[in-house]
XYZ file of C-alpha atoms in Angstrom:
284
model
C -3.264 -7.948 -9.835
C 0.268 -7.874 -8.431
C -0.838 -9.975 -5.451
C -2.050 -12.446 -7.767
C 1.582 -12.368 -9.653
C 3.363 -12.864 -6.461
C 1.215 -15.674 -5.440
C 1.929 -17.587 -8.923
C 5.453 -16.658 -8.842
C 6.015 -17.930 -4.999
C 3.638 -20.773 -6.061
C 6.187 -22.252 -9.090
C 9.024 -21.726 -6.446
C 7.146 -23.974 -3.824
C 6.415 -26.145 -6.248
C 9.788 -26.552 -7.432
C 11.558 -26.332 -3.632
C 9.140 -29.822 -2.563
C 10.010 -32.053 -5.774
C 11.494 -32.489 -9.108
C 8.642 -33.096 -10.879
C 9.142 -29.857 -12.363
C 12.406 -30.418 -13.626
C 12.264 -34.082 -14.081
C 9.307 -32.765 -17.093
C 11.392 -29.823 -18.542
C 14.374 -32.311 -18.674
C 12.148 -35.032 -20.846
C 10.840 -32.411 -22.966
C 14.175 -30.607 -24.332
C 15.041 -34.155 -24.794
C 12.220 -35.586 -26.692
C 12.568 -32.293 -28.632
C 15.819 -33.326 -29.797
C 14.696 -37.260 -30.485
C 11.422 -37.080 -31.926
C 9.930 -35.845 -34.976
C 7.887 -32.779 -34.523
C 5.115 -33.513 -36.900
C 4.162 -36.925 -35.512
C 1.343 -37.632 -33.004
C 4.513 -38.104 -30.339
C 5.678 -34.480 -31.498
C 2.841 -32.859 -31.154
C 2.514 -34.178 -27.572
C 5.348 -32.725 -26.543
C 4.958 -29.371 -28.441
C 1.186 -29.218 -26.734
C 3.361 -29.852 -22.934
C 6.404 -27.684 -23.479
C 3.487 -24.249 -24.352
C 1.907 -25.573 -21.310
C 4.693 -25.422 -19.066
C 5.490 -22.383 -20.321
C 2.739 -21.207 -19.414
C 2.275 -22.309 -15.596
C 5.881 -20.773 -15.234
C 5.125 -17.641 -16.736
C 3.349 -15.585 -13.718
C 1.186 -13.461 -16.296
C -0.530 -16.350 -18.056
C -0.193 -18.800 -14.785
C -2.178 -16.118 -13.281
C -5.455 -16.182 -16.209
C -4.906 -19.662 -15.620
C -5.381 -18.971 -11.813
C -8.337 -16.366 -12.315
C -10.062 -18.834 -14.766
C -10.212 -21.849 -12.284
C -12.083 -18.719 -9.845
C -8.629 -18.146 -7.751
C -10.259 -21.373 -5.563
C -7.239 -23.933 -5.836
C -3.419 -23.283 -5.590
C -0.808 -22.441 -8.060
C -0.104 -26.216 -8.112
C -3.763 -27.031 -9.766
C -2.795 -25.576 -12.990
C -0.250 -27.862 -13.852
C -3.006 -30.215 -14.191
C -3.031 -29.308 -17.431
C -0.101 -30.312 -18.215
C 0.489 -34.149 -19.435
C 3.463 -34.619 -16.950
C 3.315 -38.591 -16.182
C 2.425 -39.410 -20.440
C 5.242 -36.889 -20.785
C 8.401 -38.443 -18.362
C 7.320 -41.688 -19.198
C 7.645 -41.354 -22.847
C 11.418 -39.679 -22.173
C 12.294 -42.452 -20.121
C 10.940 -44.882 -22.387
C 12.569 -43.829 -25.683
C 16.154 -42.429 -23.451
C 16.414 -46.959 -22.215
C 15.243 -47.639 -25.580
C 18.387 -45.683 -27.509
C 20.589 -46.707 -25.092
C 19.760 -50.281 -25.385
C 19.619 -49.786 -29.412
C 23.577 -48.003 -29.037
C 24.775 -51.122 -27.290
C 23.386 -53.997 -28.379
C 25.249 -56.859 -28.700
C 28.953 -55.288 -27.455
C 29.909 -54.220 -24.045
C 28.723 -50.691 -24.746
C 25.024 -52.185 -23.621
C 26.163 -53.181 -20.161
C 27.909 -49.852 -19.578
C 24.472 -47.963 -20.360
C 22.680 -50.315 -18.129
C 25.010 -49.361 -15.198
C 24.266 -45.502 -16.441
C 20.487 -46.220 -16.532
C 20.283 -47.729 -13.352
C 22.352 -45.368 -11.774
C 20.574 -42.283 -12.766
C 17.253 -43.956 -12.064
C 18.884 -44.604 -8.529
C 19.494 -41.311 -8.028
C 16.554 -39.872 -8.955
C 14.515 -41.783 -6.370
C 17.787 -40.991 -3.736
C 17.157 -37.291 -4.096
C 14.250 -36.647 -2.910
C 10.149 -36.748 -3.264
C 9.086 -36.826 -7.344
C 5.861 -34.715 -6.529
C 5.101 -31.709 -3.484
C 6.701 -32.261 -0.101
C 5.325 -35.091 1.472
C 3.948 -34.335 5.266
C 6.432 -35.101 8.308
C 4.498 -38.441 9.423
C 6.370 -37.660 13.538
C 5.083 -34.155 13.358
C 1.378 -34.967 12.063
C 1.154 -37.904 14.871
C 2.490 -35.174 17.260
C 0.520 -32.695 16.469
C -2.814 -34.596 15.912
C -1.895 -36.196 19.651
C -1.431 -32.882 21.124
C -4.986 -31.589 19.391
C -6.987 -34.703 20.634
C -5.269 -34.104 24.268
C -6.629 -30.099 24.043
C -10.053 -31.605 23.075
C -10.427 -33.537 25.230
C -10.130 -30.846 28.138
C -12.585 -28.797 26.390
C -15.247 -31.429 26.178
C -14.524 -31.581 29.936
C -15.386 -28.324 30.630
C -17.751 -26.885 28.050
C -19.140 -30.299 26.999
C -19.273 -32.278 24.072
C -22.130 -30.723 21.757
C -20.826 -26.467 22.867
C -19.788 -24.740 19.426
C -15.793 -23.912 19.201
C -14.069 -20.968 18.032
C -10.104 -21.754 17.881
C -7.644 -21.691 14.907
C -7.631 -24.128 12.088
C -4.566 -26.434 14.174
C -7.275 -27.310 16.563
C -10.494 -27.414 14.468
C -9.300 -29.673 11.641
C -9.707 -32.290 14.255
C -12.202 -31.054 16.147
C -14.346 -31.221 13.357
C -13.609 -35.434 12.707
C -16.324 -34.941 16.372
C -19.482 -35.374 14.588
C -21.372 -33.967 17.914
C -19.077 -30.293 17.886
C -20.347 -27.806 16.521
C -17.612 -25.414 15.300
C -17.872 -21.481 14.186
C -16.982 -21.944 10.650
C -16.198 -24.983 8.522
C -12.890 -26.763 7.308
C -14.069 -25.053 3.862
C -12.493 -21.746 5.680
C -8.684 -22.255 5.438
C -9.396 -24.680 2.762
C -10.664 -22.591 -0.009
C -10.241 -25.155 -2.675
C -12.891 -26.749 -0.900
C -15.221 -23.868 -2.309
C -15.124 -24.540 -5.714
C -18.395 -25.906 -6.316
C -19.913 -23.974 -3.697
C -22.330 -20.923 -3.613
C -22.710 -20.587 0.260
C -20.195 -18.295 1.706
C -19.355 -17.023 4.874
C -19.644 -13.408 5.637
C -17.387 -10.754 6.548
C -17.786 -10.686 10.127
C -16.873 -14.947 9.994
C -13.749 -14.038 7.771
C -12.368 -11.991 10.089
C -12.690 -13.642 13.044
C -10.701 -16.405 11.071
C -8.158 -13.669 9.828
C -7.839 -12.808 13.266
C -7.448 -15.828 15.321
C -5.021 -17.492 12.533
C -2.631 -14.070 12.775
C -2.025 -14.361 16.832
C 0.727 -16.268 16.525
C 2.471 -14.051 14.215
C 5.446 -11.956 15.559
C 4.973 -9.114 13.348
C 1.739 -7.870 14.584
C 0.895 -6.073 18.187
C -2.372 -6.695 20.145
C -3.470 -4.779 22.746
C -5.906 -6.419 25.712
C -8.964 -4.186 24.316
C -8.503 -5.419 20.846
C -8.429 -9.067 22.155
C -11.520 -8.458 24.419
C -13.489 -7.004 21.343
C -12.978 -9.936 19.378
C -13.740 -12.613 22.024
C -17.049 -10.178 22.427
C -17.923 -10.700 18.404
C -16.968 -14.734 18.729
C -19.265 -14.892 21.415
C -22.021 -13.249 19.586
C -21.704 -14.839 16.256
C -22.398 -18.160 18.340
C -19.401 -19.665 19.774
C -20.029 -20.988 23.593
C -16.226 -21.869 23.931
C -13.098 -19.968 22.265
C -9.608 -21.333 22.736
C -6.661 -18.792 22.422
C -3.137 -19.191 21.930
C -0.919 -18.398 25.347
C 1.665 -16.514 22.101
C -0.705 -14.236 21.906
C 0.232 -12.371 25.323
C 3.864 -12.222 24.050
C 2.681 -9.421 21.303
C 0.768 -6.967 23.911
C 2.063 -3.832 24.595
C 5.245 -2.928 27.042
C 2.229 -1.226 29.218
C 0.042 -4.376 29.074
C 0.855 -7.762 30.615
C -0.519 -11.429 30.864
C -2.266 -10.973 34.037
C -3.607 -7.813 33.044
C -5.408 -9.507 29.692
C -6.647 -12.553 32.239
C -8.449 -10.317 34.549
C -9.661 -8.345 31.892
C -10.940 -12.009 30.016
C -12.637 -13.003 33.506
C -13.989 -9.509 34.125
C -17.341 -10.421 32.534
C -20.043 -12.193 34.905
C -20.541 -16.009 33.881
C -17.346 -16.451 31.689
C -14.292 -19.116 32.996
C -11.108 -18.923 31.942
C -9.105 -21.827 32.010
C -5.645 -22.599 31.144
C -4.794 -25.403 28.823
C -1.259 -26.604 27.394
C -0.836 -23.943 24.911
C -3.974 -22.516 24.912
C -6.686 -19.923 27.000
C -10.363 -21.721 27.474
C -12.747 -19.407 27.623
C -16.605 -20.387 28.895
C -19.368 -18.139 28.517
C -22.353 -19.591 30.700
């Protein structure tokens, strides 16, 4: 239960750290609040969105919300039920309207233009309105840097040989309708599960909670527990398994690089190769 509090209360600060939305919603409320009568089909609009964003921020309730839509989708899903765009565009509306309406005809009007524009123009200089947008450089790097690993491994193993590597790698390996891939995109993508009743089973989830951890500087591996698991990907199907090069920085004091590659090539018919970034490992 506490894990699930956590993840809503890290969840509103995420979603608050990549955009204003947020705020730009709790901003139009308090003001319609103030502007509107309560009783009208305009009040009860924004009385039905302020209980609702009350709600999403409140970790207890955004976390029934969370267990209701089967703990699938993100902390960001709830807010779909909350009527942000009807909501910012009715404060912006009636916030130009009054300020037209307090200077109309006089100079007043052309001083609250300049204000209008200007706070408009610095909304839109501050920053993305909704969650962080992606760093277009890095994706095109990092999508050019996948496609240049996958393309060594259909050179060695083939184009059709099923692939075991973590999620950087596979979620463009799978846009190759001829690989065949250990588990789905539907396994760091949960969301994607929604509407699903097929599931993988434990043995699969670990090998993904595995691979996607050896990058992580808080854990230690040891050359045994490395050979084990490249043992169980083998057996659950994969014919080629790409491994981080990080990972050898987390062995023991006792236990070194080359000791982990002869211990990977030890077993008759398996090639290790070494890729930018990454171990290839063959079993034939």
């Amino acid at each position: 239960m506490w894990q699930m509090v956590e993840r809503a209360w890290s969840g509103w600060i995420q979603y608050t750290d990549d955009g204003k939305l947020a705020a730009l919603v709790l901003a139009a409320i308090v003001y319609l609040l103030f502007t509107i009568k309560w009783m009208g089909p305009k009040g009860r609009l924004v009385i039905y969105a302020g209980i609702m964003t009350v709600v999403c921020i409140c970790p207890v309730t955004a976390v029934v919300l969370m267990r209701y839509q089967t703990e699938f989708y993100d902390y960001r899903w709830i807010w779909s039920i909350v009527p942000v765009t009807a909501v910012i565009a009715l404060g912006v509306t009636l916030f130009i309207a009054e300020q037209c309406k307090a200077g109309k005809g006089g100079r007043v009007f052309f001083y609250n233009a300049i204000v209008t524009l200007a706070s408009v123009a610095v909304l839109f200089l501050c920053g993305g309105l909704g969650t962080g947008s992606v760093d277009a450089a890095q994706a095109k790097n990092n999508r050019a840097h996948a496609e240049c690993i996958l393309a060594q491994v259909r050179q060695q193993c083939g184009e059709e040989a099923c692939l075991w590597a973590p999620a950087d790698i596979l979620e463009y390996a799978r846009l190759d309708g001829k690989r065949e891939l250990l588990y789905g995109r539907n396994m760091w993508d949960a969301a994607l599960n929604a509407y699903s009743y097929d599931t993988y089973n434990e043995d699969e989830n670990e090998l993904y909670r595995w691979m996607e951890h050896l990058d992580d500087w808080a854990i230690k591996i040891s050359v045994e527990e490395v050979e084990e698991y490249v043992q169980r990907g083998f057996a659950a199907g994969a014919e080629c398994i790409l491994l981080p090069t990080e990972m050898s920085d987390w062995l023991p004091d006792t236990e070194s690089e080359t000791v982990l590659l002869e211990r990977l090539k030890a077993h008759e018919g398996r090639e290790v190769t070494l890729l930018e970034g990454y171990y290839l490992l063959e079993q034939k």
